[in-house]
Short mmCIF file of C-alpha atoms in Angstrom, two decimals:
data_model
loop_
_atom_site.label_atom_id
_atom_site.label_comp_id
_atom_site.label_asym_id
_atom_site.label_seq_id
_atom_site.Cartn_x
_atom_site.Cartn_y
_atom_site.Cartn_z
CA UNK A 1 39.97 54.09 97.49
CA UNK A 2 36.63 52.65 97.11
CA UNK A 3 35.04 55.81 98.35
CA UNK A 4 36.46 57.67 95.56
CA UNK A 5 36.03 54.95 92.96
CA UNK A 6 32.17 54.75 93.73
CA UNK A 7 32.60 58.90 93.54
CA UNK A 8 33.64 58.26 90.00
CA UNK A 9 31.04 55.10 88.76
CA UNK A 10 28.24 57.63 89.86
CA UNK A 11 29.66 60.80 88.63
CA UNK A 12 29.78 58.90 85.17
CA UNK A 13 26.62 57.46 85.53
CA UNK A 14 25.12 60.91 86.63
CA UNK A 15 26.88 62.35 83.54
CA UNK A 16 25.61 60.36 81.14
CA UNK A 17 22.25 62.31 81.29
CA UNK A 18 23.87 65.58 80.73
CA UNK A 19 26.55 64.28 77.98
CA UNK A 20 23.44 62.96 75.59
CA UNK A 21 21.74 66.77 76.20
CA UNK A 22 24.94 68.62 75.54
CA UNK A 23 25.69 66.86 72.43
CA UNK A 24 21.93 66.99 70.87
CA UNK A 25 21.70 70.66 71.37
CA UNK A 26 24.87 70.54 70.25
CA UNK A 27 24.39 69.88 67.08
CA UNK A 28 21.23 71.91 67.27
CA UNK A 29 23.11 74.96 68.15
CA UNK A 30 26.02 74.05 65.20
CA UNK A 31 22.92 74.59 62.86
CA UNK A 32 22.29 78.39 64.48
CA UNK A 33 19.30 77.05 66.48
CA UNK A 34 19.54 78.15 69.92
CA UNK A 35 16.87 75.71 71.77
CA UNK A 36 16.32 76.24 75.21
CA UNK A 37 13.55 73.78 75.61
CA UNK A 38 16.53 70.79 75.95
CA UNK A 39 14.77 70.65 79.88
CA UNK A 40 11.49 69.94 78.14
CA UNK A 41 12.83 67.57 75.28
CA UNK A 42 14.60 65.36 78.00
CA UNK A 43 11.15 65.50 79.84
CA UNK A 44 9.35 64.24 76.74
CA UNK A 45 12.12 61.28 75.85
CA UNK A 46 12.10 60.04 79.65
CA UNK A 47 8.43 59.96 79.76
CA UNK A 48 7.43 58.31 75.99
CA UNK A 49 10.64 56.14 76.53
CA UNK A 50 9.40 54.81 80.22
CA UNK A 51 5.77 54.20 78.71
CA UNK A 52 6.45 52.51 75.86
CA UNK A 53 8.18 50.04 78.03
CA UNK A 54 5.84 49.92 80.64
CA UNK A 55 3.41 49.00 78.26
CA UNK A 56 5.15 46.42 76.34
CA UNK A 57 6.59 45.33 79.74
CA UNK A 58 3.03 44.96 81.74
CA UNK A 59 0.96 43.16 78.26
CA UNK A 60 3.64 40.68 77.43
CA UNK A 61 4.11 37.24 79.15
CA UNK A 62 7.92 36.77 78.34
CA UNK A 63 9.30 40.02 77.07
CA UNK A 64 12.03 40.58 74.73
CA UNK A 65 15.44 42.43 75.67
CA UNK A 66 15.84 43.49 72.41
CA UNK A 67 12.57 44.48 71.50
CA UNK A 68 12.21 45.90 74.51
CA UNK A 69 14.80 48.69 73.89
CA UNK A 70 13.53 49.03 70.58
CA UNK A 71 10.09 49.96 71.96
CA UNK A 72 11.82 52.36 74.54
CA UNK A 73 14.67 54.26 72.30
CA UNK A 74 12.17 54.70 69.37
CA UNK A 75 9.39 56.04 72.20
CA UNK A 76 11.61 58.59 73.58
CA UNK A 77 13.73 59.27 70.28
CA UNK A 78 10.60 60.22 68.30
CA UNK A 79 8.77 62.01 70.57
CA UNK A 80 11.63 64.22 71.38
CA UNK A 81 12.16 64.68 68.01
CA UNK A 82 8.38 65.87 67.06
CA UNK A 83 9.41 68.42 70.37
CA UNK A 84 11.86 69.53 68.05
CA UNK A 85 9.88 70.10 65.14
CA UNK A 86 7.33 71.88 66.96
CA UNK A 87 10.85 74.35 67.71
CA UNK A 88 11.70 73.67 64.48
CA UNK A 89 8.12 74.90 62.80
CA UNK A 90 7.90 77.94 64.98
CA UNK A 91 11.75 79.67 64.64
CA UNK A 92 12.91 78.40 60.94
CA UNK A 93 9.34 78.60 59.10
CA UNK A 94 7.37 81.06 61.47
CA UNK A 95 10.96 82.89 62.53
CA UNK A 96 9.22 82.83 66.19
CA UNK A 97 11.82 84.13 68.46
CA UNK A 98 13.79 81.35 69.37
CA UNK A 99 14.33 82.01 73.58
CA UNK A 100 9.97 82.89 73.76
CA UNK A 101 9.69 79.19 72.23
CA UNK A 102 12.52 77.27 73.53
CA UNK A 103 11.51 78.49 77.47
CA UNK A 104 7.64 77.59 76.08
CA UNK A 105 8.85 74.11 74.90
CA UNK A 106 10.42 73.17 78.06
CA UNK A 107 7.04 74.16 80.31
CA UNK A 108 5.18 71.99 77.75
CA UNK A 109 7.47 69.13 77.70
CA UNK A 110 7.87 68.80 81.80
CA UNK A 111 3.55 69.27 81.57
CA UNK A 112 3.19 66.73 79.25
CA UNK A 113 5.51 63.96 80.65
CA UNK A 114 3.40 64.60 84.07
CA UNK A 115 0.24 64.17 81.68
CA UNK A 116 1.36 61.11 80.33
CA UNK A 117 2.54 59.66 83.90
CA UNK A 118 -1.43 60.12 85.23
CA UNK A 119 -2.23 57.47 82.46
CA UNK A 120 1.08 55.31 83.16
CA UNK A 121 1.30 55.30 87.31
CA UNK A 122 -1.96 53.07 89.63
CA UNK A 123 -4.74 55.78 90.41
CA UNK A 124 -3.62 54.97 93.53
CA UNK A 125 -0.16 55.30 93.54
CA UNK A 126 2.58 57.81 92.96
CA UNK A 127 5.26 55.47 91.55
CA UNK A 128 5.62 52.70 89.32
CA UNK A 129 8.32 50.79 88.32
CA UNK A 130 9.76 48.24 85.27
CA UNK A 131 11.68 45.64 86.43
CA UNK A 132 12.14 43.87 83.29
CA UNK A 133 13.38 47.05 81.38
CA UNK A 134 15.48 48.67 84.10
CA UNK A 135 17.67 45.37 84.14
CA UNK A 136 18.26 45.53 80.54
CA UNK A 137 18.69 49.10 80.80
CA UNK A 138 21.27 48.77 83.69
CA UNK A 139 22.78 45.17 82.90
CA UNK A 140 26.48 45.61 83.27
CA UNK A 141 29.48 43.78 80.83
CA UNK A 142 29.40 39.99 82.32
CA UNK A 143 32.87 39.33 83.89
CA UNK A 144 34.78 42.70 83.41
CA UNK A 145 32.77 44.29 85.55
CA UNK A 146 33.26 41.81 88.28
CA UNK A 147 36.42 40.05 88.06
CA UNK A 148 38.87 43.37 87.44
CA UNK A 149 38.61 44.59 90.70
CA UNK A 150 38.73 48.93 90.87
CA UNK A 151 39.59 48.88 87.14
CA UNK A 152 36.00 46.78 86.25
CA UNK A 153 34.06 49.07 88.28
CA UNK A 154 35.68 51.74 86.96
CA UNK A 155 35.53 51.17 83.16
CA UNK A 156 32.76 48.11 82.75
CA UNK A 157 30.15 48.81 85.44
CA UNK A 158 27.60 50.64 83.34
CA UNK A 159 24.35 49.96 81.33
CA UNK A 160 25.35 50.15 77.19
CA UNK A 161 23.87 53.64 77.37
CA UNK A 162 26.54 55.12 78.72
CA UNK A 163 28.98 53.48 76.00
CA UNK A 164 26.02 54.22 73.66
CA UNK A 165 26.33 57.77 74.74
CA UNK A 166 30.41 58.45 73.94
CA UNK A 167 30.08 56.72 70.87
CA UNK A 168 27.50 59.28 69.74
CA UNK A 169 29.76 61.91 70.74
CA UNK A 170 32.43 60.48 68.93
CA UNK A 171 29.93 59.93 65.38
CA UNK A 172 28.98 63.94 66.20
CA UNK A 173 32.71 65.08 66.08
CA UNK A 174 33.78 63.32 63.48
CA UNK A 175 30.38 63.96 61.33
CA UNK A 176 30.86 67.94 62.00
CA UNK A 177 34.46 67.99 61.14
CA UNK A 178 35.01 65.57 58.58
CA UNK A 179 32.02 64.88 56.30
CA UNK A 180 30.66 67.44 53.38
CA UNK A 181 27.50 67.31 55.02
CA UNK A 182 28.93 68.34 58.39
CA UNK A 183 30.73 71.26 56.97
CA UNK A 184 27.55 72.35 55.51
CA UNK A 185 25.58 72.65 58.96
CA UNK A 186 28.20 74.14 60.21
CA UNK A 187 28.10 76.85 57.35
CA UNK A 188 24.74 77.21 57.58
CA UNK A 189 25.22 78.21 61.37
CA UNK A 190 27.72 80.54 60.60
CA UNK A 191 26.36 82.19 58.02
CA UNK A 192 22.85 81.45 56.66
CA UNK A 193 23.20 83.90 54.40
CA UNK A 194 26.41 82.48 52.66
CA UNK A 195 25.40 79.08 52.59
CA UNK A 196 22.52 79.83 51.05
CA UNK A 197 23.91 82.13 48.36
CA UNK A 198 26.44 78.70 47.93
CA UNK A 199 23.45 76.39 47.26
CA UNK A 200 23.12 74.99 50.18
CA UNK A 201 19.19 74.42 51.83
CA UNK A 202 19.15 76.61 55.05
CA UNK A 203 15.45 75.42 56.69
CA UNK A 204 16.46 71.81 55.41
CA UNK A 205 19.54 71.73 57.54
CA UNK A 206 18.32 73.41 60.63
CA UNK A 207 15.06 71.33 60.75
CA UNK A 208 17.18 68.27 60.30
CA UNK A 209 20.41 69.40 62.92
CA UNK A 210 17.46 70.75 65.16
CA UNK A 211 14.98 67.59 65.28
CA UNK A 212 18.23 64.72 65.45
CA UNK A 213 19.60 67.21 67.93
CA UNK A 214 16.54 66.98 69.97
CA UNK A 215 16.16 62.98 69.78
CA UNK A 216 19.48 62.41 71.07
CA UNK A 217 18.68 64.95 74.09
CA UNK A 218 15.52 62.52 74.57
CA UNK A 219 18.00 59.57 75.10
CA UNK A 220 19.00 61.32 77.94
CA UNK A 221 15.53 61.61 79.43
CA UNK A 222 15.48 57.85 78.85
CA UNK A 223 18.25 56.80 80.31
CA UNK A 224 17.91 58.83 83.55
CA UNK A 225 14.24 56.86 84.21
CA UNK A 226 15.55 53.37 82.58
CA UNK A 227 19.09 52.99 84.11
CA UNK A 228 20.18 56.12 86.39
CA UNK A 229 16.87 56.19 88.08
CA UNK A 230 16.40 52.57 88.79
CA UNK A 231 13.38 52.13 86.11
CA UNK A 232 11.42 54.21 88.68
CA UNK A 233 8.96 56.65 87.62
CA UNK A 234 7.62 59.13 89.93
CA UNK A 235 5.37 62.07 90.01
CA UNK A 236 7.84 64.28 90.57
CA UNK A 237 10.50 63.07 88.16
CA UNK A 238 9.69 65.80 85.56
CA UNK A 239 10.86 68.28 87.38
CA UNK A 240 14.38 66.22 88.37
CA UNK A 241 15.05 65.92 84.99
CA UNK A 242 14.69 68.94 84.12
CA UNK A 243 17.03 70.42 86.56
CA UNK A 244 19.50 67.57 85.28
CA UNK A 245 18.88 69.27 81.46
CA UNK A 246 19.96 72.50 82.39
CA UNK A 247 23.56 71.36 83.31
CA UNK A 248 23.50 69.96 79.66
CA UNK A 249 22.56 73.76 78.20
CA UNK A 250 25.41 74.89 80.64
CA UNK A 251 28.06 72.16 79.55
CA UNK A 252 27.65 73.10 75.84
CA UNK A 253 29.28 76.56 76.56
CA UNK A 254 31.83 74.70 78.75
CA UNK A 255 32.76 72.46 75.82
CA UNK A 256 32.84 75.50 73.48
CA UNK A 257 30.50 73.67 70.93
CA UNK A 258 32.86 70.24 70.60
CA UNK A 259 30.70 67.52 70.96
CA UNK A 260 34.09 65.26 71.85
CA UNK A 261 34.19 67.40 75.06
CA UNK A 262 31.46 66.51 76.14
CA UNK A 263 32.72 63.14 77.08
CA UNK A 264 35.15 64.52 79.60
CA UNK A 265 33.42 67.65 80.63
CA UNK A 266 30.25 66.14 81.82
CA UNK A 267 31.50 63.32 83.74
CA UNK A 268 33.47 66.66 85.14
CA UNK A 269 30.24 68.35 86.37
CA UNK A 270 29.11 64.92 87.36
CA UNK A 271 32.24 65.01 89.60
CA UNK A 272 31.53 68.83 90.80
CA UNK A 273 27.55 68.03 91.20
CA UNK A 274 28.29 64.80 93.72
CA UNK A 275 30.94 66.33 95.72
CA UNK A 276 28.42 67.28 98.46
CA UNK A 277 27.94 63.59 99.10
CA UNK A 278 31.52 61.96 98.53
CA UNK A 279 33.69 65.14 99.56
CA UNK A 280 33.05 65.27 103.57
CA UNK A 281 33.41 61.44 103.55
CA UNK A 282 36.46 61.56 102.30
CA UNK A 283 38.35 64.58 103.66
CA UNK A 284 36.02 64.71 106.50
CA UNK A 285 35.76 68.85 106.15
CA UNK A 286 31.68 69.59 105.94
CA UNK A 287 30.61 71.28 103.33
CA UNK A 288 27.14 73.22 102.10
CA UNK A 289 25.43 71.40 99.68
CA UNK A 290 23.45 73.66 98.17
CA UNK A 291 26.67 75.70 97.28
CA UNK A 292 28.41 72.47 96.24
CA UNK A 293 25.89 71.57 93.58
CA UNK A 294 26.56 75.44 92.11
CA UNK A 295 29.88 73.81 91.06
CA UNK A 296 29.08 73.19 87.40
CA UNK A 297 27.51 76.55 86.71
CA UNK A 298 30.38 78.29 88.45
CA UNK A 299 33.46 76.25 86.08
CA UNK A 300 31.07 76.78 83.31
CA UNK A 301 31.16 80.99 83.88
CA UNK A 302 34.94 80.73 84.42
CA UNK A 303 35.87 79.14 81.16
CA UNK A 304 33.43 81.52 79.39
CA UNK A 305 35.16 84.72 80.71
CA UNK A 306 38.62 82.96 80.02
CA UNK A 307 38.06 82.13 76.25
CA UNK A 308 35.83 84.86 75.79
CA UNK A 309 39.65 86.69 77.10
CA UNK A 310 41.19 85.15 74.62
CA UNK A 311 38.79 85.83 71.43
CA UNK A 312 39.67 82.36 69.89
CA UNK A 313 37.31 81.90 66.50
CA UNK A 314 37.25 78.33 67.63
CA UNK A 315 36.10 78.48 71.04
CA UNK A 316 32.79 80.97 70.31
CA UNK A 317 29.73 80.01 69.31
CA UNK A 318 28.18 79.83 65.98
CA UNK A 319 27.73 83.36 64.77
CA UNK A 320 23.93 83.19 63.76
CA UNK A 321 23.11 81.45 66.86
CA UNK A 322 19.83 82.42 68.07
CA UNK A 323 18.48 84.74 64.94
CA UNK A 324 15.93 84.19 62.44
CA UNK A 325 16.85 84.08 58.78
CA UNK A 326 15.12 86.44 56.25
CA UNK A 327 16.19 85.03 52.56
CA UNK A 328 14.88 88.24 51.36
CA UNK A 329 17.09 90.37 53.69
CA UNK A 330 20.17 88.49 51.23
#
């Protein structure tokens, strides 16, 4: 029992990274914007994020909690957006094609989140480490978590990121089903064309779904270094979370572009992704690893061939996604 609870508290954990990136480019994608530089985004919002509270962290006698993840969310939240207004700039104003500078983004964003460790690790060393932020980070609920037995480790032993991250799931759903202004990005990725001709302001909504999009994908990148990484930063950590951002552009077609989904489906893939370590402890049959980690990109091709079967208008993607608008082709 406790092997397969601890199975769960770190397949949730795990997921949390990939549920902030699947809803941010969810949103992204909602607008027609098909980003594939999430892996860099994630890179940039880990890396700002971790500096700004190293910094604050290292110059401050007594540090604040809450300033301290003030200085840490706003790091990694704006710097992932300007990553996607830089996307933003190039496909919607320049009509760049939006694959060339979505793979481009995500070599410059893992690049520049090494660039910015150089200045943030000891010349000497090849990891540092924030104490005081990675136990705010990381600070579980007092008392549920520790008095409720499976149930408490279960539901209450998590940093308030990983609450932080459902509720935005839940504020994304709602938002894109409910509100005028959701209905209106949702248009807009649909049919640019239409919206357009209805009054409504394409490049204004796609700049706006794209950059928001793009800030909530840097949360991710933040909490991975802050909470799910211990508040370690390492030389190599660029390139682990960018590998962890992929699952997030792969989990978006699993959800079939419903950021409430994502709740469920990427504490699924965390499930699938840790079975190499929890599975042969618990059944006691071996199994490859490298083949076990496949897991989430293998469910994810399934359900795409399955709904793609049944042709429900619902379950496919927005039907601009990925081209350039030409108000003059109208």
């Amino acid at each position: 029992m406790a092997m397969i609870v601890g199975w769960i508290v770190m397949s949730v954990s795990f997921g949390t990274v990939i549920l902030f990136g699947a809803v941010g480019e969810t949103i992204t994608e909602k607008a027609g914007n098909l980003n594939l530089g999430t892996p860099g985004i994630m890179c940039m919002g880990g890396a700002f994020g971790f500096a700004g509270a190293c910094v604050y962290e290292t110059n401050v006698d007594k540090p604040n909690a809450a300033l301290c993840i003030l200085i840490a969310m706003s790091s990694a939240f704006i710097m992932a957006m300007l990553g996607g207004l830089i996307f933003s700039f190039l496909t919607t104003t320049l009509r760049v094609n939006q694959n060339v500078v979505g793979l481009t983004l995500t070599i410059f964003g893992v690049g520049l989140s090494k660039f910015v460790a150089k200045f943030v690790l000891p010349k000497n060393g090849l990891v540092v480490k924030v104490d005081f932020a990675q136990k705010v980070f990381s600070k579980k609920i007092p008392w549920l978590s520790s008095h409720l037995g499976p149930v408490g480790d279960l539901l209450f032993s998590y940093g308030f990121m990983v609450y932080l991250g459902i509720i935005i799931a839940i504020v994304a759903t709602i938002f894109l089903k409910k509100t005028r202004t959701g209905l209106n990005l949702r248009a807009v990725g649909e049919s640019p064309a239409t919206a357009d001709a209805a009054g409504i302001k394409v490049s204004k909504y796609k700049y706006l779904a794209t950059c928001i999009g793009a800030g909530i994908t840097g949360l991710g990148g933040l909490y991975y270094i802050l909470d799910f990484n211990n508040g370690t930063w390492a030389t190599a950590d660029g390139d682990a979370i960018s590998a962890v951002a992929w699952l997030s552009v792969a989990l978006v077609i699993f959800i079939r572009w419903k950021p409430i989904n994502a709740i469920w489906g990427a504490y699924l893939f965390g499930i699938c992704y840790w079975a190499y370590n929890y599975f042969p402890k618990i059944t006691g049959i071996r199994v490859n690893t490298d083949l076990t980690m496949m897991l989430p990109y293998v469910v994810t091709i399934i359900v795409l061939i399955i709904t793609s079967i049944k042709q429900k208008r619902d379950s496919q993607a927005p039907a601009s996604l990925g081209l350039s608008y030409f108000r003059e082709d109208r």
